[in-house]
Rosetta silent file (secondary structure, phi, psi, omega in degrees, C-alpha in Angstrom):
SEQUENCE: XXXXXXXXXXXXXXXXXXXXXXXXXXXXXXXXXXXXXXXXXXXXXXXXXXXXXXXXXXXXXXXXXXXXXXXXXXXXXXXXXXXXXXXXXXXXXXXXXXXXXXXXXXXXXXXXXXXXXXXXXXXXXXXXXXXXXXXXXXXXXXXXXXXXXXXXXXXXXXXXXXXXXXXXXXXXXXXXXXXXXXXXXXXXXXXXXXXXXXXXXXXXXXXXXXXXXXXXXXXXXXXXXXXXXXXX
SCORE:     score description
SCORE:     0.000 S_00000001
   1 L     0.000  154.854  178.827  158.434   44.048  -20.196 S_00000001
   2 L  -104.911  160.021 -167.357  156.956   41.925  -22.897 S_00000001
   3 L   -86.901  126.245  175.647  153.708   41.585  -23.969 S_00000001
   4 L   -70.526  125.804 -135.642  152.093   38.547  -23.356 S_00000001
   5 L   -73.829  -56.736 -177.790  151.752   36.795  -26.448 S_00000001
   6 L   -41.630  126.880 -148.906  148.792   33.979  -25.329 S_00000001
   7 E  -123.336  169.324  152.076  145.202   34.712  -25.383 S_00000001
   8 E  -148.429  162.756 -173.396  142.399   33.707  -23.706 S_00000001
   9 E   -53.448  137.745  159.100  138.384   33.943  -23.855 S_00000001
  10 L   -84.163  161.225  152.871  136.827   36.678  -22.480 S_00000001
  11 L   -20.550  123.495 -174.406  133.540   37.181  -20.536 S_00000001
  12 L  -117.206  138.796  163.287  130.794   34.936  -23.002 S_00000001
  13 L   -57.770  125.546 -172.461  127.374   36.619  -23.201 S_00000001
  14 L   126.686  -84.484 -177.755  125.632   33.553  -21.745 S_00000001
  15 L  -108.515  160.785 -170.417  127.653   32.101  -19.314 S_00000001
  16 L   -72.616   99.192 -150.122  128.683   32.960  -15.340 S_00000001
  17 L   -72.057  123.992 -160.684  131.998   33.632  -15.294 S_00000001
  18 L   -53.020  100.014 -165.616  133.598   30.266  -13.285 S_00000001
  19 L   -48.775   22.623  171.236  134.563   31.059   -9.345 S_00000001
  20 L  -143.610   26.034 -170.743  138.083   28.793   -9.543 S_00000001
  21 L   -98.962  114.657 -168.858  139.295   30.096  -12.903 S_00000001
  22 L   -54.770  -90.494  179.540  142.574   32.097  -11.686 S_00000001
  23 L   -23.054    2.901  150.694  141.182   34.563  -14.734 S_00000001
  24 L    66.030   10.377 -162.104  138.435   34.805  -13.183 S_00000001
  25 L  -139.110  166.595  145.797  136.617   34.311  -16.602 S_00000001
  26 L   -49.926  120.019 -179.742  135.530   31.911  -19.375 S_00000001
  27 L  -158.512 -171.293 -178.291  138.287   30.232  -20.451 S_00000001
  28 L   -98.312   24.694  162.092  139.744   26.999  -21.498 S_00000001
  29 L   -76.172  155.793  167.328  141.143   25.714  -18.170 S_00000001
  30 H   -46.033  -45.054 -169.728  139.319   22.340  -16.638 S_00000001
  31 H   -65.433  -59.351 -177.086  137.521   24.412  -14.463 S_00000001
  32 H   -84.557  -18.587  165.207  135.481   26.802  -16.910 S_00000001
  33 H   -38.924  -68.045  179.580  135.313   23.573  -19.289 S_00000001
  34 H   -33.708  -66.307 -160.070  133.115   22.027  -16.751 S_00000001
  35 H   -45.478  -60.256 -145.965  131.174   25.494  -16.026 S_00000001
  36 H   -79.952  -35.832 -176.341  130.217   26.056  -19.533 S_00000001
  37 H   -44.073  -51.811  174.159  129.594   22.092  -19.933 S_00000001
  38 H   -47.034  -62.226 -169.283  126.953   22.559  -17.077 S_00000001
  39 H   -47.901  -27.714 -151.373  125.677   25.408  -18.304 S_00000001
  40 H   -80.917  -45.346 -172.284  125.046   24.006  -21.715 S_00000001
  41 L  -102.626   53.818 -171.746  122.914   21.064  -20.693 S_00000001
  42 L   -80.047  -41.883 -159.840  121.087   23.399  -17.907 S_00000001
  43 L   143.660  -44.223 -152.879  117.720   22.899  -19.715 S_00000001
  44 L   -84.405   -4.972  175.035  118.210   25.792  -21.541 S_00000001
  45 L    91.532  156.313 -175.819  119.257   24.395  -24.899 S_00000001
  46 L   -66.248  164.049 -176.186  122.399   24.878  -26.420 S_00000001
  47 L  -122.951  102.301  158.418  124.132   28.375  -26.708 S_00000001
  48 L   -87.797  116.404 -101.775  125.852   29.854  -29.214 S_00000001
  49 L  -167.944  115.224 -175.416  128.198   32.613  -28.282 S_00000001
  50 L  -108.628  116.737 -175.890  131.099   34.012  -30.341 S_00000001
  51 L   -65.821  167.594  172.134  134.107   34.534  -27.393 S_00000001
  52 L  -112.944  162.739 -161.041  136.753   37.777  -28.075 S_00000001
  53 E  -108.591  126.697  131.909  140.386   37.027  -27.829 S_00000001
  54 E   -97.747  156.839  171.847  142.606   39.654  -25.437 S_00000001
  55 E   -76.903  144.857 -158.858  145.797   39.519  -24.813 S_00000001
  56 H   -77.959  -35.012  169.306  146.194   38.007  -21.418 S_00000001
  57 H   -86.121  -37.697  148.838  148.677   40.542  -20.097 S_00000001
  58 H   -16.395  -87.896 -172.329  146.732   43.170  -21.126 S_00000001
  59 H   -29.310  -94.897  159.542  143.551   41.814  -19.354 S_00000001
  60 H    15.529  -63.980  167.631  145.359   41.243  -16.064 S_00000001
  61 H   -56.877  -38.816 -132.242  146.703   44.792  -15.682 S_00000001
  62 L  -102.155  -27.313 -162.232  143.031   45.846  -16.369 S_00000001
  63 L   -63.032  114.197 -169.740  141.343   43.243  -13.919 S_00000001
  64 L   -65.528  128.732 -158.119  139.154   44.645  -11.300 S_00000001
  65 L   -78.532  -15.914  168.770  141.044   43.471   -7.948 S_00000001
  66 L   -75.574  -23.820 -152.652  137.493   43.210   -5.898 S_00000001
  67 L  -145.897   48.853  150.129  135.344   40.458   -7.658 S_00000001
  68 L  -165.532   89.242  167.488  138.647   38.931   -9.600 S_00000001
  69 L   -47.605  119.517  154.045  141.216   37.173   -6.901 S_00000001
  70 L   -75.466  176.052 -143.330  144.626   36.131   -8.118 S_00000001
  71 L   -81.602  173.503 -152.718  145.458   33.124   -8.784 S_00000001
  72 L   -75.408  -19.474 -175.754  144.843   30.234   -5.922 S_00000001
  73 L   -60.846  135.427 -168.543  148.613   29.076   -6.411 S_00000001
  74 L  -141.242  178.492  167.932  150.072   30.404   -3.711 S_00000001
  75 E   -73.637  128.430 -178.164  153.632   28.935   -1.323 S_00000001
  76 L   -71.864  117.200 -171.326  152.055   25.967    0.721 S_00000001
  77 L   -93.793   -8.978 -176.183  152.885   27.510    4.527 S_00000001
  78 L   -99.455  -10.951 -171.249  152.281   23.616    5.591 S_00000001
  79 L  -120.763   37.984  149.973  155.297   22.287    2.969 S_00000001
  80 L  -117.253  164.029 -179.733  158.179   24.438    4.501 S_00000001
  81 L   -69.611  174.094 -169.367  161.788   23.808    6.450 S_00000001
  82 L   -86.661    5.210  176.482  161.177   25.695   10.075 S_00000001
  83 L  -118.919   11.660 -175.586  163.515   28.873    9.348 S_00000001
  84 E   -83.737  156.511 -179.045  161.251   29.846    5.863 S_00000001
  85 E  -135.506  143.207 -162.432  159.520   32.762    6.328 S_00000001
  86 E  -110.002  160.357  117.867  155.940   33.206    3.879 S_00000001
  87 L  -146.651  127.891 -168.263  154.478   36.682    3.645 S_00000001
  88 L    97.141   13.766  169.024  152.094   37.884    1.386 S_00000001
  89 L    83.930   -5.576 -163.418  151.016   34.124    0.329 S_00000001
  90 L  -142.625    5.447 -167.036  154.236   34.398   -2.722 S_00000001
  91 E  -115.251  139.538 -161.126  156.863   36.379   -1.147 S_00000001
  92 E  -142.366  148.550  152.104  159.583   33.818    0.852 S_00000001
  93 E  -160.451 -168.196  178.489  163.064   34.241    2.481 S_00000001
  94 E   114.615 -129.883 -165.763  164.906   33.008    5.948 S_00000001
  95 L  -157.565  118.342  179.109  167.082   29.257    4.977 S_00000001
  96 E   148.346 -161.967 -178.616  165.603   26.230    3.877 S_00000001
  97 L  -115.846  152.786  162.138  163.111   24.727    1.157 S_00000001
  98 L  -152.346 -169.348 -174.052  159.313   25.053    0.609 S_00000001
  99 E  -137.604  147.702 -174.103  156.663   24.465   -1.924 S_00000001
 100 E   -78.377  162.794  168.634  154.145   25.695   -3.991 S_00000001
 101 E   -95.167    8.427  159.175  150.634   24.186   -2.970 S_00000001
 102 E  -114.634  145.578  151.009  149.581   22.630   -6.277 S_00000001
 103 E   -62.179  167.031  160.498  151.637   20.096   -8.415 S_00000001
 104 L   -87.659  115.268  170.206  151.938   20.692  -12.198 S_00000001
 105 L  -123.694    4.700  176.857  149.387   18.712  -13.824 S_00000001
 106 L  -100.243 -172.709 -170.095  149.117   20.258  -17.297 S_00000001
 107 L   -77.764  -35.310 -157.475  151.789   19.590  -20.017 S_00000001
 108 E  -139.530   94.085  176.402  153.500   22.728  -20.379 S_00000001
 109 E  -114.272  156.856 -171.730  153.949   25.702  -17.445 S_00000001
 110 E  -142.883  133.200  145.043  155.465   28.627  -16.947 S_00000001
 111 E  -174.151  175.631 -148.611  156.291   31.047  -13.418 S_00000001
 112 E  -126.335  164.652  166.553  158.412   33.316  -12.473 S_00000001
 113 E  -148.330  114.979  153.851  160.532   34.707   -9.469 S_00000001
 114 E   -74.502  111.904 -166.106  161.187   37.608   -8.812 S_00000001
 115 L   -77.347   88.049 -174.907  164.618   38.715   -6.960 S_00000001
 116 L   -59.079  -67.642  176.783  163.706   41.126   -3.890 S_00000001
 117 E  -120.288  114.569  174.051  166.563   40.622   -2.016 S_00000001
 118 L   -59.333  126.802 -162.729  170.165   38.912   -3.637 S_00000001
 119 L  -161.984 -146.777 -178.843  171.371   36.091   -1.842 S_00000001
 120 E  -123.877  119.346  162.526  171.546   31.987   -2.804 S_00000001
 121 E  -151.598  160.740 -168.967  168.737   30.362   -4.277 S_00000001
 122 E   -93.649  111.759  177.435  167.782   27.106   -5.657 S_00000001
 123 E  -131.282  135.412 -166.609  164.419   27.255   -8.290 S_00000001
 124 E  -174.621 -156.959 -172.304  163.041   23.924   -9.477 S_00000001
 125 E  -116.986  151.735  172.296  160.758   21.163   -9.070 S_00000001
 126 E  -144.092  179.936  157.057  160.488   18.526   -6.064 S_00000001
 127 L  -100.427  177.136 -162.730  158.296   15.906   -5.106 S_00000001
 128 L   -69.476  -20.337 -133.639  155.570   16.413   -1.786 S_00000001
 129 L   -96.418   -9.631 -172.433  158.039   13.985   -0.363 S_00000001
 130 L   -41.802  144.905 -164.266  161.201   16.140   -0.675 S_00000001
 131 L   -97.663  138.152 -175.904  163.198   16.766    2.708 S_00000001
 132 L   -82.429  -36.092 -143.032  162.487   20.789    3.309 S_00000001
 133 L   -90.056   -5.350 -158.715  165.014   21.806    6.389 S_00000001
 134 L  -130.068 -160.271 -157.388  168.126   21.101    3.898 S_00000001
 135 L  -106.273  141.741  159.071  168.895   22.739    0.340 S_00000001
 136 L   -16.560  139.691  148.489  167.253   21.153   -3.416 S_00000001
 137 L    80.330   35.239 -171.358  168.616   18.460   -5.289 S_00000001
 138 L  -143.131   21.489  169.606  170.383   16.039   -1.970 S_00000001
 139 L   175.391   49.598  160.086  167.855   13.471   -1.455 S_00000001
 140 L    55.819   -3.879 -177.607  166.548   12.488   -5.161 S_00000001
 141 L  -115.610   18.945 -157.570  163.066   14.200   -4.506 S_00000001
 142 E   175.828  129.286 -167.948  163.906   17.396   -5.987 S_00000001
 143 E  -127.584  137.512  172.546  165.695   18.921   -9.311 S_00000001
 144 E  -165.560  163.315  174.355  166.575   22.699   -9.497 S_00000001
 145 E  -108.828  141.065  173.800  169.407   25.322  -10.927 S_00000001
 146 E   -59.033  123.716  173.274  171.842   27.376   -8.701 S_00000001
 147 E  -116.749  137.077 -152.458  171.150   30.757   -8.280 S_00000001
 148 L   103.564 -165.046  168.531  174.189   33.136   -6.531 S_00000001
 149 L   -34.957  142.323 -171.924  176.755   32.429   -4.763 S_00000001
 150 L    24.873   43.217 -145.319  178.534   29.665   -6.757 S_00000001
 151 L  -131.249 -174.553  162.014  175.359   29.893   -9.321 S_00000001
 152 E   -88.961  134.577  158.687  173.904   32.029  -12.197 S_00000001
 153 L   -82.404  133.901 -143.626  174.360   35.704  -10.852 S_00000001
 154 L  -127.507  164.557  143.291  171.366   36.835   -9.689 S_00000001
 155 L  -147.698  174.390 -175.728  170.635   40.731   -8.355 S_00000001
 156 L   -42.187  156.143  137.256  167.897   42.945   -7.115 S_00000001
 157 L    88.104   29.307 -161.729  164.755   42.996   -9.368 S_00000001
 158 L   -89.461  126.738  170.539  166.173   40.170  -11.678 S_00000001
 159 E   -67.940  115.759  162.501  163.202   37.614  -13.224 S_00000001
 160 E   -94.529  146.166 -175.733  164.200   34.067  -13.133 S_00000001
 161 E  -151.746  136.234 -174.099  161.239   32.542  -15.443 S_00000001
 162 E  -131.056  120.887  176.721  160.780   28.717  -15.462 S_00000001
 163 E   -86.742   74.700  156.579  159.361   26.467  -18.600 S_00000001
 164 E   -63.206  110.672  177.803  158.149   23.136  -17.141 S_00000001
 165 E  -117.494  141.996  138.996  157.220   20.609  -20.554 S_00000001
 166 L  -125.817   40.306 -176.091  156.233   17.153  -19.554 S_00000001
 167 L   -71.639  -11.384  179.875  154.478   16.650  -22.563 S_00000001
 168 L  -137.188 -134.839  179.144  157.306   13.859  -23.490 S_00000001
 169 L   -61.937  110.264 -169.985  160.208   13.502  -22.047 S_00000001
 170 L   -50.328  135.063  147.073  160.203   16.264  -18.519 S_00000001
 171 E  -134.782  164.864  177.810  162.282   19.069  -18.874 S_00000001
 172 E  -151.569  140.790 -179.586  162.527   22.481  -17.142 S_00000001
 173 E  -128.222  148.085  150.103  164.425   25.678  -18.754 S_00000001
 174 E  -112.460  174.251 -160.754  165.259   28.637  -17.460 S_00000001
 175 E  -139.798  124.478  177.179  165.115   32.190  -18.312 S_00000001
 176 E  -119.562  146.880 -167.937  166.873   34.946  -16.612 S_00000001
 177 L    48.631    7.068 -175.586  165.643   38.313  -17.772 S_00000001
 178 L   100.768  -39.294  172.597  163.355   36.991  -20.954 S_00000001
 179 L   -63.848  161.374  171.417  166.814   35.563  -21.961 S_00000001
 180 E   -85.910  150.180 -162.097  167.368   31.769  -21.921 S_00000001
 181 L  -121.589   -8.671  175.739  170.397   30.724  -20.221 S_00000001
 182 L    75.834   26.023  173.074  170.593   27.155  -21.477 S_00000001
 183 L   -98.409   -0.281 -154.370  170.834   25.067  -18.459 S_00000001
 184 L   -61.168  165.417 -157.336  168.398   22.784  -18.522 S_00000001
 185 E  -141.693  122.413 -178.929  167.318   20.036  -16.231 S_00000001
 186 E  -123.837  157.686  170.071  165.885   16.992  -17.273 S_00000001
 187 L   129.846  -31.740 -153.062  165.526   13.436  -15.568 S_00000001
 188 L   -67.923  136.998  133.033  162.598   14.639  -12.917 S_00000001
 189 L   -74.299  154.072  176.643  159.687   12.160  -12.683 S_00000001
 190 L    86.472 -153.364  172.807  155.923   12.097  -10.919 S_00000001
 191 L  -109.092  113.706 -177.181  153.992   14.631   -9.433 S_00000001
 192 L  -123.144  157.950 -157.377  155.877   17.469   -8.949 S_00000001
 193 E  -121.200  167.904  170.398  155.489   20.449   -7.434 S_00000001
 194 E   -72.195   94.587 -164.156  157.177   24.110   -7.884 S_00000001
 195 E   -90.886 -168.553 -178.025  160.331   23.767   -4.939 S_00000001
 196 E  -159.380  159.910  159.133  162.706   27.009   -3.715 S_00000001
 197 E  -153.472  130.428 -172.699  165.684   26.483   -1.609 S_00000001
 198 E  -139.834  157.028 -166.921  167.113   29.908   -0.182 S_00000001
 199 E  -158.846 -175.026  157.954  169.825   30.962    1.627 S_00000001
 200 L    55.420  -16.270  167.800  172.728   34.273    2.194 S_00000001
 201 L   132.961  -31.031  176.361  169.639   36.671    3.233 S_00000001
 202 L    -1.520  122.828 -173.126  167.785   35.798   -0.536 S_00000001
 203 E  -135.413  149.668 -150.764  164.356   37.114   -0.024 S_00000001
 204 E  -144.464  158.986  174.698  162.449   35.734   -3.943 S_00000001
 205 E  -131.246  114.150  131.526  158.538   36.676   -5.209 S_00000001
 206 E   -91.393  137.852  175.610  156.908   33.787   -6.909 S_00000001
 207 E  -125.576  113.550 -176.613  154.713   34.788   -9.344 S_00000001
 208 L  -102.558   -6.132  172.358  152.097   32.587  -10.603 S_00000001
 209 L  -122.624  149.048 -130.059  149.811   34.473  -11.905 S_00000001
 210 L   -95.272   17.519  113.715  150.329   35.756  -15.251 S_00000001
 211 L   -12.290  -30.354 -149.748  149.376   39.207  -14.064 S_00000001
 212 L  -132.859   -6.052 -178.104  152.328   39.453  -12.263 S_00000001
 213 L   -72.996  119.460 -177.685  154.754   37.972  -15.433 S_00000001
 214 L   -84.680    0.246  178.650  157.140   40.113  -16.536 S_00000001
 215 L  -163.157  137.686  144.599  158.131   38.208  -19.840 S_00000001
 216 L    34.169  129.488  145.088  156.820   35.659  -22.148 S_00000001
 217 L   -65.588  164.216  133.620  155.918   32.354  -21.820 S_00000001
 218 L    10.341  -67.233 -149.722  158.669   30.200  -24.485 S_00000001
 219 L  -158.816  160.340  174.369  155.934   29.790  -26.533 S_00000001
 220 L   -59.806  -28.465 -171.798  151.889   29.883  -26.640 S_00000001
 221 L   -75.379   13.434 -173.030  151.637   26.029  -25.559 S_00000001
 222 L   -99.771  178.842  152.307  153.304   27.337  -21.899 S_00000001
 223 L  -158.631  171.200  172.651  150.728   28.571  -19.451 S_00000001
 224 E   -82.890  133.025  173.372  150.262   29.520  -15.683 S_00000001
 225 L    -8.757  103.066  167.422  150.082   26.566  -13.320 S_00000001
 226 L   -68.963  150.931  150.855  146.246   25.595  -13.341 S_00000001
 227 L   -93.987  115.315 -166.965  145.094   24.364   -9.897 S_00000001
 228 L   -90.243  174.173 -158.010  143.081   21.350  -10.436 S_00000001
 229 H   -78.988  -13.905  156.756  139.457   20.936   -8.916 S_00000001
 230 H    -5.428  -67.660  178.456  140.692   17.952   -7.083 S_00000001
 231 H   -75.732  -24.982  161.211  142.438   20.365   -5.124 S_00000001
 232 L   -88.647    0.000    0.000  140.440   23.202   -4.770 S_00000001
């Protein structure tokens, strides 16, 4: 697997490390912005504090699993058709569509799925409004690439890894194995959310937190889905 390239702050002498940061640290998500903002004008006078860089996949493997939670994106159990089956908040099969339970609200994201069991699946983007009970991409509220049966061939333990940019014009690439496969799907508007559509026995892992990635973002400008405090 490759090493994740992207860094982020470590633990600052100074400040409390921020309870919603999926890292579970200082870091430059909206969330620990805020923390440290607070912190700064506390009373206590400003702080100056030189952060260390780690690599983020590093860190992750390393992360003590009691007092640092993975991250809150998890499959929405209230946004699925009525034959999906959730377990383990990221792991999904049965026949139908569901959703992750944050939109994408930063410019540039990356997650992954992991292939438990091979079967037919759809991985993409929808709107909230998207019809769940029937398969991606049939009712304008939802854009995604074929995986499977009539599809990109897909087998046991294979990484599908998905590049959302809407920093301009939206696109989403995919990645099968760290390679790029050159499909890409453009067109998608709004607030969108991370869709699935599964079928044939498919049983899929999303993995949003970048713990759990087995390759690369693109590029450093990708990251994992923040959840914003809106929403938390």
């Amino acid at each position: 697997n490759a090493e994740y390239m992207g860094t982020v702050s470590a633990d600052v002498d100074g400040y409390d490390p921020c309870m919603f940061c999926p890292l579970f640290m200082n870091c430059r998500c909206l969330d620990c912005v805020f923390a440290i903002f607070r912190r700064s004008n506390s009373g206590n006078g400003s702080t100056q504090t030189e952060s260390k860089n780690v690599p983020m996949k590093k860190m992750g493997k390393n992360r003590n699993a009691a007092t640092a939670p993975l991250s809150n994106v998890i499959l929405d159990p209230k946004r699925k058709g009525p034959a999906v089956i959730i377990e383990n908040r990221t792991e999904m099969s049965g026949e139908g569509s569901l959703l992750a339970n944050c939109p994408i609200v930063q410019d540039r994201a990356y997650f992954e799925v992991k292939v438990l069991s091979p079967g037919k699946c759809t991985v993409g983007v929808a709107h909230r409004a998207t019809i769940l009970g029937a398969p991606m991409g049939r009712d304008g509220h939802s854009w995604g690439l074929l995986f499977g049966q009539d599809g990109v061939t897909i087998g046991e333990n294979d990484v599908i890894g998905c590049a959302f940019d809407q920093s301009g014009y939206p696109v989403l690439r995919y990645f099968l194995n760290g390679q790029a496969l050159n499909k890409d799907l453009n067109g998608m508007k709004g607030e969108l959310y991370p869709c699935f559509s599964l079928s044939d026995g498919v049983k899929l892992k999303a993995c949003f937190d970048p713990s759990e990635f087995a390759h690369s973002p693109p590029d450093s400008s990708f990251s994992e889905i923040m959840m914003s405090r809106s929403i938390i």
